[in-house]
Amino acid sequence: MRDIPTNQIKKICFVRTGGSGDTGAFERALRLCKRTQAELSIVSVSEPPPEGVLSLLKSWGASAESVLGEQELSNELEALVKSAKLQGVEAAFELLRGSAFLEIIRKVMRDEYNLLIKAAQPTRVIHQVLFGHLDRQLIRKCPCPVWIEKPSNRKRHDTILAAVDPTPFLDHPDYDPLREELNTSILQFSLLLAQTEDAAFHVVHVWPFDLEMSLQTRTGLSDEVIAQVAASIRKKHETALKRLVAPFLGHITQMHVLKGTAGAEIARLAQTENADLIVMGTICRGGIEGLLIGNTAETVLDQVDCSVVALKPRGFVSPVQA
């Protein structure tokens, strides 16, 4: 059985948003801190109005602190710190000022956090789109794993879903060891969360068969032959998945190998299994620093109605300057 590297999570940053989802996200952070013995930092960002507006307000005797309500924010953060310490979690707070996503990422880079946790940002768009602009910016550009927690009435997550993408052809020129490393990190982190939450641990891999339509319409192959081709490709993917999850088999509740488009199938499975949390990876495209979110991840974010943890591949460099 796989030993879970809890010592890899030493510092967790919780972002206070002021929304109704903060309570649940804060409880997740506290439980994980207790299990990993990690330190907890609680941050909030005060975004000032345009400089001209602020100067005008100052001319009328209003300070920046009073305009932004920073004393009240500090009091709220201090109350969260006291709550954490009462539960045996070492905690501190910091009130940041500036652009939210920039200051949060700079804080993560300065203090080298292993995980960022925040409640999902409310949005005014259709309810299917769970994550707001700030959440997407953090997932794309924050160097550490980002956990976006959807508000829920459940005290614990019952089902954790790890979405992995193993390479079916190890001898293929496009084989990327970083991809395999990221898959292993997804499984390790998912299992840690499943054990922390006492949750079922599901693993899903979606394999594409993009040539199916072309084979049907252009080659003249029979449906039986095409089915045999699909079965052969599926077997390759099943073998790759079994190889990847072998060290974790004693912990996995169920594995799912699905044919189709990854984003749509992962979202569909999450709904079917009533998943509370999806752990997935963000993959670099073409070696471009900071370009992480691909079509699959964007599709999943747009379709799921549950919390998400997004992990970065090793070597990711944030486009945000420290």
mmCIF file of N, CA and C in Angstrom, residues 184-283:
data_model
loop_
_atom_site.group_PDB
_atom_site.id
_atom_site.type_symbol
_atom_site.label_atom_id
_atom_site.label_comp_id
_atom_site.label_asym_id
_atom_site.label_seq_id
_atom_site.Cartn_x
_atom_site.Cartn_y
_atom_site.Cartn_z
ATOM 1 N N THR A 184 0.478 10.765 -10.599
ATOM 2 C CA THR A 184 0.774 10.188 -9.290
ATOM 3 C C THR A 184 0.478 11.184 -8.176
ATOM 4 N N SER A 185 0.818 12.458 -8.410
ATOM 5 C CA SER A 185 0.528 13.492 -7.413
ATOM 6 C C SER A 185 -0.976 13.636 -7.194
ATOM 7 N N ILE A 186 -1.749 13.536 -8.278
ATOM 8 C CA ILE A 186 -3.208 13.615 -8.170
ATOM 9 C C ILE A 186 -3.728 12.485 -7.297
ATOM 10 N N LEU A 187 -3.221 11.276 -7.513
ATOM 11 C CA LEU A 187 -3.668 10.122 -6.725
ATOM 12 C C LEU A 187 -3.260 10.262 -5.259
ATOM 13 N N GLN A 188 -2.037 10.698 -5.017
ATOM 14 C CA GLN A 188 -1.571 10.871 -3.637
ATOM 15 C C GLN A 188 -2.419 11.893 -2.900
ATOM 16 N N PHE A 189 -2.656 13.020 -3.552
ATOM 17 C CA PHE A 189 -3.417 14.080 -2.894
ATOM 18 C C PHE A 189 -4.867 13.666 -2.696
ATOM 19 N N SER A 190 -5.438 12.988 -3.680
ATOM 20 C CA SER A 190 -6.828 12.529 -3.570
ATOM 21 C C SER A 190 -6.978 11.557 -2.413
ATOM 22 N N LEU A 191 -6.038 10.656 -2.284
ATOM 23 C CA LEU A 191 -6.113 9.676 -1.207
ATOM 24 C C LEU A 191 -5.967 10.354 0.155
ATOM 25 N N LEU A 192 -5.073 11.321 0.243
ATOM 26 C CA LEU A 192 -4.930 12.067 1.489
ATOM 27 C C LEU A 192 -6.253 12.733 1.873
ATOM 28 N N LEU A 193 -6.906 13.363 0.909
ATOM 29 C CA LEU A 193 -8.176 14.029 1.193
ATOM 30 C C LEU A 193 -9.265 13.010 1.527
ATOM 31 N N ALA A 194 -9.271 11.877 0.817
ATOM 32 C CA ALA A 194 -10.266 10.842 1.093
ATOM 33 C C ALA A 194 -10.111 10.313 2.514
ATOM 34 N N GLN A 195 -8.876 10.142 2.961
ATOM 35 C CA GLN A 195 -8.643 9.663 4.323
ATOM 36 C C GLN A 195 -8.975 10.743 5.347
ATOM 37 N N THR A 196 -8.671 11.990 5.015
ATOM 38 C CA THR A 196 -8.998 13.094 5.925
ATOM 39 C C THR A 196 -10.500 13.244 6.090
ATOM 40 N N GLU A 197 -11.249 13.094 4.984
ATOM 41 C CA GLU A 197 -12.692 13.286 4.996
ATOM 42 C C GLU A 197 -13.446 11.983 5.241
ATOM 43 N N ASP A 198 -12.717 10.851 5.347
ATOM 44 C CA ASP A 198 -13.346 9.530 5.477
ATOM 45 C C ASP A 198 -14.319 9.303 4.321
ATOM 46 N N ALA A 199 -13.814 9.527 3.106
ATOM 47 C CA ALA A 199 -14.648 9.521 1.900
ATOM 48 C C ALA A 199 -14.313 8.344 1.002
ATOM 49 N N ALA A 200 -15.256 8.002 0.125
ATOM 50 C CA ALA A 200 -14.998 7.036 -0.937
ATOM 51 C C ALA A 200 -14.018 7.657 -1.925
ATOM 52 N N PHE A 201 -13.140 6.817 -2.483
ATOM 53 C CA PHE A 201 -12.055 7.278 -3.355
ATOM 54 C C PHE A 201 -12.237 6.649 -4.737
ATOM 55 N N HIS A 202 -12.706 7.462 -5.692
ATOM 56 C CA HIS A 202 -12.921 6.996 -7.061
ATOM 57 C C HIS A 202 -11.829 7.546 -7.968
ATOM 58 N N VAL A 203 -11.462 6.763 -8.971
ATOM 59 C CA VAL A 203 -10.485 7.193 -9.971
ATOM 60 C C VAL A 203 -11.133 7.080 -11.341
ATOM 61 N N VAL A 204 -10.973 8.119 -12.166
ATOM 62 C CA VAL A 204 -11.552 8.097 -13.504
ATOM 63 C C VAL A 204 -10.480 8.434 -14.537
ATOM 64 N N HIS A 205 -10.523 7.706 -15.645
ATOM 65 C CA HIS A 205 -9.698 8.020 -16.818
ATOM 66 C C HIS A 205 -10.601 7.975 -18.036
ATOM 67 N N VAL A 206 -10.584 9.050 -18.809
ATOM 68 C CA VAL A 206 -11.397 9.129 -20.025
ATOM 69 C C VAL A 206 -10.467 9.020 -21.230
ATOM 70 N N TRP A 207 -10.763 8.067 -22.095
ATOM 71 C CA TRP A 207 -9.924 7.894 -23.281
ATOM 72 C C TRP A 207 -10.706 8.286 -24.537
ATOM 73 N N PRO A 208 -10.060 9.000 -25.447
ATOM 74 C CA PRO A 208 -10.752 9.473 -26.651
ATOM 75 C C PRO A 208 -10.643 8.458 -27.784
ATOM 76 N N PHE A 209 -11.618 8.457 -28.647
ATOM 77 C CA PHE A 209 -11.569 7.674 -29.879
ATOM 78 C C PHE A 209 -12.002 8.601 -31.011
ATOM 79 N N ASP A 210 -11.137 9.581 -31.273
ATOM 80 C CA ASP A 210 -11.483 10.647 -32.212
ATOM 81 C C ASP A 210 -11.665 10.141 -33.639
ATOM 82 N N LEU A 211 -11.061 9.002 -33.942
ATOM 83 C CA LEU A 211 -11.115 8.480 -35.305
ATOM 84 C C LEU A 211 -12.377 7.677 -35.598
ATOM 85 N N GLU A 212 -13.205 7.481 -34.578
ATOM 86 C CA GLU A 212 -14.350 6.594 -34.762
ATOM 87 C C GLU A 212 -15.254 7.064 -35.898
ATOM 88 N N MET A 213 -15.573 8.330 -35.948
ATOM 89 C CA MET A 213 -16.463 8.834 -36.991
ATOM 90 C C MET A 213 -15.838 8.689 -38.372
ATOM 91 N N SER A 214 -14.526 8.990 -38.462
ATOM 92 C CA SER A 214 -13.842 8.856 -39.754
ATOM 93 C C SER A 214 -13.819 7.415 -40.220
ATOM 94 N N LEU A 215 -13.585 6.483 -39.296
ATOM 95 C CA LEU A 215 -13.573 5.075 -39.662
ATOM 96 C C LEU A 215 -14.936 4.628 -40.168
ATOM 97 N N GLN A 216 -15.972 5.181 -39.584
ATOM 98 C CA GLN A 216 -17.326 4.792 -39.983
ATOM 99 C C GLN A 216 -17.707 5.344 -41.352
ATOM 100 N N THR A 217 -17.264 6.562 -41.658
ATOM 101 C CA THR A 217 -17.754 7.233 -42.864
ATOM 102 C C THR A 217 -16.790 7.201 -44.038
ATOM 103 N N ARG A 218 -15.500 6.960 -43.788
ATOM 104 C CA ARG A 218 -14.518 7.107 -44.865
ATOM 105 C C ARG A 218 -13.765 5.838 -45.246
ATOM 106 N N THR A 219 -13.759 4.862 -44.369
ATOM 107 C CA THR A 219 -12.904 3.690 -44.630
ATOM 108 C C THR A 219 -13.668 2.487 -45.136
ATOM 109 N N GLY A 220 -14.954 2.448 -44.920
ATOM 110 C CA GLY A 220 -15.714 1.280 -45.324
ATOM 111 C C GLY A 220 -15.579 0.094 -44.391
ATOM 112 N N LEU A 221 -14.908 0.302 -43.247
ATOM 113 C CA LEU A 221 -14.778 -0.785 -42.276
ATOM 114 C C LEU A 221 -16.137 -1.083 -41.649
ATOM 115 N N SER A 222 -16.355 -2.344 -41.350
ATOM 116 C CA SER A 222 -17.619 -2.744 -40.730
ATOM 117 C C SER A 222 -17.667 -2.275 -39.285
ATOM 118 N N ASP A 223 -18.863 -2.183 -38.738
ATOM 119 C CA ASP A 223 -19.028 -1.801 -37.336
ATOM 120 C C ASP A 223 -18.308 -2.780 -36.422
ATOM 121 N N GLU A 224 -18.282 -4.048 -36.819
ATOM 122 C CA GLU A 224 -17.621 -5.067 -35.996
ATOM 123 C C GLU A 224 -16.119 -4.817 -35.917
ATOM 124 N N VAL A 225 -15.515 -4.482 -37.057
ATOM 125 C CA VAL A 225 -14.076 -4.205 -37.072
ATOM 126 C C VAL A 225 -13.764 -2.940 -36.266
ATOM 127 N N ILE A 226 -14.589 -1.910 -36.438
ATOM 128 C CA ILE A 226 -14.370 -0.672 -35.680
ATOM 129 C C ILE A 226 -14.485 -0.933 -34.187
ATOM 130 N N ALA A 227 -15.436 -1.773 -33.805
ATOM 131 C CA ALA A 227 -15.592 -2.127 -32.390
ATOM 132 C C ALA A 227 -14.356 -2.847 -31.878
ATOM 133 N N GLN A 228 -13.758 -3.685 -32.725
ATOM 134 C CA GLN A 228 -12.539 -4.390 -32.328
ATOM 135 C C GLN A 228 -11.370 -3.421 -32.153
ATOM 136 N N VAL A 229 -11.281 -2.449 -33.052
ATOM 137 C CA VAL A 229 -10.246 -1.420 -32.922
ATOM 138 C C VAL A 229 -10.420 -0.652 -31.615
ATOM 139 N N ALA A 230 -11.669 -0.258 -31.333
ATOM 140 C CA ALA A 230 -11.948 0.479 -30.096
ATOM 141 C C ALA A 230 -11.611 -0.356 -28.873
ATOM 142 N N ALA A 231 -11.952 -1.642 -28.910
ATOM 143 C CA ALA A 231 -11.670 -2.520 -27.780
ATOM 144 C C ALA A 231 -10.165 -2.652 -27.552
ATOM 145 N N SER A 232 -9.404 -2.701 -28.661
ATOM 146 C CA SER A 232 -7.951 -2.804 -28.542
ATOM 147 C C SER A 232 -7.351 -1.549 -27.910
ATOM 148 N N ILE A 233 -7.848 -0.376 -28.346
ATOM 149 C CA ILE A 233 -7.353 0.887 -27.774
ATOM 150 C C ILE A 233 -7.757 0.996 -26.305
ATOM 151 N N ARG A 234 -8.991 0.612 -26.002
ATOM 152 C CA ARG A 234 -9.453 0.656 -24.609
ATOM 153 C C ARG A 234 -8.569 -0.209 -23.715
ATOM 154 N N LYS A 235 -8.183 -1.365 -24.203
ATOM 155 C CA LYS A 235 -7.340 -2.262 -23.413
ATOM 156 C C LYS A 235 -6.007 -1.610 -23.087
ATOM 157 N N LYS A 236 -5.450 -0.871 -24.060
ATOM 158 C CA LYS A 236 -4.197 -0.154 -23.816
ATOM 159 C C LYS A 236 -4.368 0.856 -22.685
ATOM 160 N N HIS A 237 -5.478 1.572 -22.705
ATOM 161 C CA HIS A 237 -5.732 2.583 -21.679
ATOM 162 C C HIS A 237 -5.995 1.924 -20.320
ATOM 163 N N GLU A 238 -6.701 0.815 -20.310
ATOM 164 C CA GLU A 238 -6.950 0.101 -19.047
ATOM 165 C C GLU A 238 -5.647 -0.390 -18.444
ATOM 166 N N THR A 239 -4.759 -0.902 -19.286
ATOM 167 C CA THR A 239 -3.456 -1.373 -18.807
ATOM 168 C C THR A 239 -2.647 -0.225 -18.217
ATOM 169 N N ALA A 240 -2.672 0.919 -18.909
ATOM 170 C CA ALA A 240 -1.943 2.091 -18.414
ATOM 171 C C ALA A 240 -2.497 2.552 -17.070
ATOM 172 N N LEU A 241 -3.826 2.545 -16.937
ATOM 173 C CA LEU A 241 -4.437 2.967 -15.678
ATOM 174 C C LEU A 241 -4.089 2.000 -14.549
ATOM 175 N N LYS A 242 -4.145 0.711 -14.817
ATOM 176 C CA LYS A 242 -3.812 -0.285 -13.793
ATOM 177 C C LYS A 242 -2.362 -0.127 -13.336
ATOM 178 N N ARG A 243 -1.473 0.147 -14.284
ATOM 179 C CA ARG A 243 -0.064 0.351 -13.926
ATOM 180 C C ARG A 243 0.077 1.572 -13.023
ATOM 181 N N LEU A 244 -0.641 2.645 -13.363
ATOM 182 C CA LEU A 244 -0.545 3.889 -12.589
ATOM 183 C C LEU A 244 -1.075 3.717 -11.175
ATOM 184 N N VAL A 245 -2.218 3.048 -11.014
ATOM 185 C CA VAL A 245 -2.883 2.990 -9.705
ATOM 186 C C VAL A 245 -2.438 1.803 -8.861
ATOM 187 N N ALA A 246 -1.542 0.979 -9.370
ATOM 188 C CA ALA A 246 -1.144 -0.241 -8.648
ATOM 189 C C ALA A 246 -0.770 0.022 -7.192
ATOM 190 N N PRO A 247 0.019 1.067 -6.883
ATOM 191 C CA PRO A 247 0.387 1.295 -5.474
ATOM 192 C C PRO A 247 -0.793 1.745 -4.597
ATOM 193 N N PHE A 248 -1.914 2.099 -5.210
ATOM 194 C CA PHE A 248 -3.045 2.657 -4.466
ATOM 195 C C PHE A 248 -4.243 1.715 -4.405
ATOM 196 N N LEU A 249 -4.131 0.527 -4.983
ATOM 197 C CA LEU A 249 -5.293 -0.335 -5.167
ATOM 198 C C LEU A 249 -6.014 -0.657 -3.862
ATOM 199 N N GLY A 250 -5.269 -0.786 -2.792
ATOM 200 C CA GLY A 250 -5.893 -1.124 -1.523
ATOM 201 C C GLY A 250 -6.789 -0.041 -0.968
ATOM 202 N N HIS A 251 -6.726 1.157 -1.540
ATOM 203 C CA HIS A 251 -7.502 2.295 -1.038
ATOM 204 C C HIS A 251 -8.626 2.718 -1.974
ATOM 205 N N ILE A 252 -8.563 2.316 -3.241
ATOM 206 C CA ILE A 252 -9.506 2.817 -4.240
ATOM 207 C C ILE A 252 -10.857 2.119 -4.112
ATOM 208 N N THR A 253 -11.907 2.916 -4.059
ATOM 209 C CA THR A 253 -13.267 2.383 -3.968
ATOM 210 C C THR A 253 -13.733 1.835 -5.318
ATOM 211 N N GLN A 254 -13.499 2.594 -6.384
ATOM 212 C CA GLN A 254 -13.939 2.168 -7.711
ATOM 213 C C GLN A 254 -13.145 2.911 -8.779
ATOM 214 N N MET A 255 -12.836 2.197 -9.887
ATOM 215 C CA MET A 255 -12.175 2.811 -11.031
ATOM 216 C C MET A 255 -13.153 2.893 -12.196
ATOM 217 N N HIS A 256 -13.033 3.962 -12.981
ATOM 218 C CA HIS A 256 -13.920 4.186 -14.122
ATOM 219 C C HIS A 256 -13.057 4.464 -15.355
ATOM 220 N N VAL A 257 -13.226 3.681 -16.399
ATOM 221 C CA VAL A 257 -12.559 3.915 -17.680
ATOM 222 C C VAL A 257 -13.660 4.228 -18.688
ATOM 223 N N LEU A 258 -13.691 5.458 -19.172
ATOM 224 C CA LEU A 258 -14.792 5.930 -19.994
ATOM 225 C C LEU A 258 -14.286 6.382 -21.355
ATOM 226 N N LYS A 259 -15.045 6.111 -22.390
ATOM 227 C CA LYS A 259 -14.710 6.581 -23.736
ATOM 228 C C LYS A 259 -15.479 7.860 -24.019
ATOM 229 N N GLY A 260 -14.777 8.844 -24.591
ATOM 230 C CA GLY A 260 -15.462 10.075 -24.945
ATOM 231 C C GLY A 260 -14.595 11.294 -24.756
ATOM 232 N N THR A 261 -15.247 12.425 -24.590
ATOM 233 C CA THR A 261 -14.565 13.693 -24.341
ATOM 234 C C THR A 261 -14.374 13.864 -22.843
ATOM 235 N N ALA A 262 -13.132 14.097 -22.436
ATOM 236 C CA ALA A 262 -12.798 14.069 -21.015
ATOM 237 C C ALA A 262 -13.654 15.016 -20.185
ATOM 238 N N GLY A 263 -13.768 16.265 -20.602
ATOM 239 C CA GLY A 263 -14.519 17.229 -19.807
ATOM 240 C C GLY A 263 -15.949 16.810 -19.581
ATOM 241 N N ALA A 264 -16.612 16.404 -20.644
ATOM 242 C CA ALA A 264 -18.020 16.022 -20.540
ATOM 243 C C ALA A 264 -18.198 14.759 -19.716
ATOM 244 N N GLU A 265 -17.331 13.774 -19.921
ATOM 245 C CA GLU A 265 -17.480 12.499 -19.213
ATOM 246 C C GLU A 265 -17.152 12.624 -17.730
ATOM 247 N N ILE A 266 -16.148 13.404 -17.399
ATOM 248 C CA ILE A 266 -15.810 13.608 -15.985
ATOM 249 C C ILE A 266 -16.959 14.317 -15.278
ATOM 250 N N ALA A 267 -17.520 15.337 -15.926
ATOM 251 C CA ALA A 267 -18.650 16.054 -15.335
ATOM 252 C C ALA A 267 -19.854 15.139 -15.162
ATOM 253 N N ARG A 268 -20.105 14.283 -16.154
ATOM 254 C CA ARG A 268 -21.239 13.359 -16.078
ATOM 255 C C ARG A 268 -21.036 12.347 -14.954
ATOM 256 N N LEU A 269 -19.828 11.824 -14.845
ATOM 257 C CA LEU A 269 -19.547 10.856 -13.785
ATOM 258 C C LEU A 269 -19.652 11.505 -12.409
ATOM 259 N N ALA A 270 -19.167 12.729 -12.280
ATOM 260 C CA ALA A 270 -19.249 13.445 -11.000
ATOM 261 C C ALA A 270 -20.695 13.578 -10.548
ATOM 262 N N GLN A 271 -21.577 13.815 -11.508
ATOM 263 C CA GLN A 271 -22.994 13.932 -11.167
ATOM 264 C C GLN A 271 -23.575 12.562 -10.807
ATOM 265 N N THR A 272 -23.224 11.539 -11.586
ATOM 266 C CA THR A 272 -23.747 10.192 -11.338
ATOM 267 C C THR A 272 -23.333 9.667 -9.975
ATOM 268 N N GLU A 273 -22.072 9.875 -9.630
ATOM 269 C CA GLU A 273 -21.538 9.374 -8.362
ATOM 270 C C GLU A 273 -21.736 10.351 -7.214
ATOM 271 N N ASN A 274 -22.366 11.487 -7.501
ATOM 272 C CA ASN A 274 -22.608 12.506 -6.479
ATOM 273 C C ASN A 274 -21.295 12.928 -5.815
ATOM 274 N N ALA A 275 -20.295 13.161 -6.655
ATOM 275 C CA ALA A 275 -18.965 13.522 -6.148
ATOM 276 C C ALA A 275 -19.005 14.882 -5.467
ATOM 277 N N ASP A 276 -18.275 14.979 -4.368
ATOM 278 C CA ASP A 276 -18.170 16.248 -3.651
ATOM 279 C C ASP A 276 -16.956 17.048 -4.091
ATOM 280 N N LEU A 277 -15.927 16.340 -4.581
ATOM 281 C CA LEU A 277 -14.658 16.997 -4.891
ATOM 282 C C LEU A 277 -13.961 16.252 -6.024
ATOM 283 N N ILE A 278 -13.487 17.006 -7.019
ATOM 284 C CA ILE A 278 -12.686 16.447 -8.105
ATOM 285 C C ILE A 278 -11.262 16.957 -7.952
ATOM 286 N N VAL A 279 -10.297 16.045 -7.996
ATOM 287 C CA VAL A 279 -8.883 16.411 -8.001
ATOM 288 C C VAL A 279 -8.370 16.149 -9.409
ATOM 289 N N MET A 280 -7.802 17.167 -10.018
ATOM 290 C CA MET A 280 -7.365 17.039 -11.402
ATOM 291 C C MET A 280 -6.073 17.807 -11.603
ATOM 292 N N GLY A 281 -5.475 17.625 -12.764
ATOM 293 C CA GLY A 281 -4.223 18.297 -13.068
ATOM 294 C C GLY A 281 -4.393 19.366 -14.118
ATOM 295 N N THR A 282 -3.454 20.277 -14.130
ATOM 296 C CA THR A 282 -3.386 21.284 -15.170
ATOM 297 C C THR A 282 -2.109 21.021 -15.947
ATOM 298 N N ILE A 283 -2.215 20.936 -17.254
ATOM 299 C CA ILE A 283 -1.105 20.481 -18.083
ATOM 300 C C ILE A 283 -0.533 21.637 -18.884
#
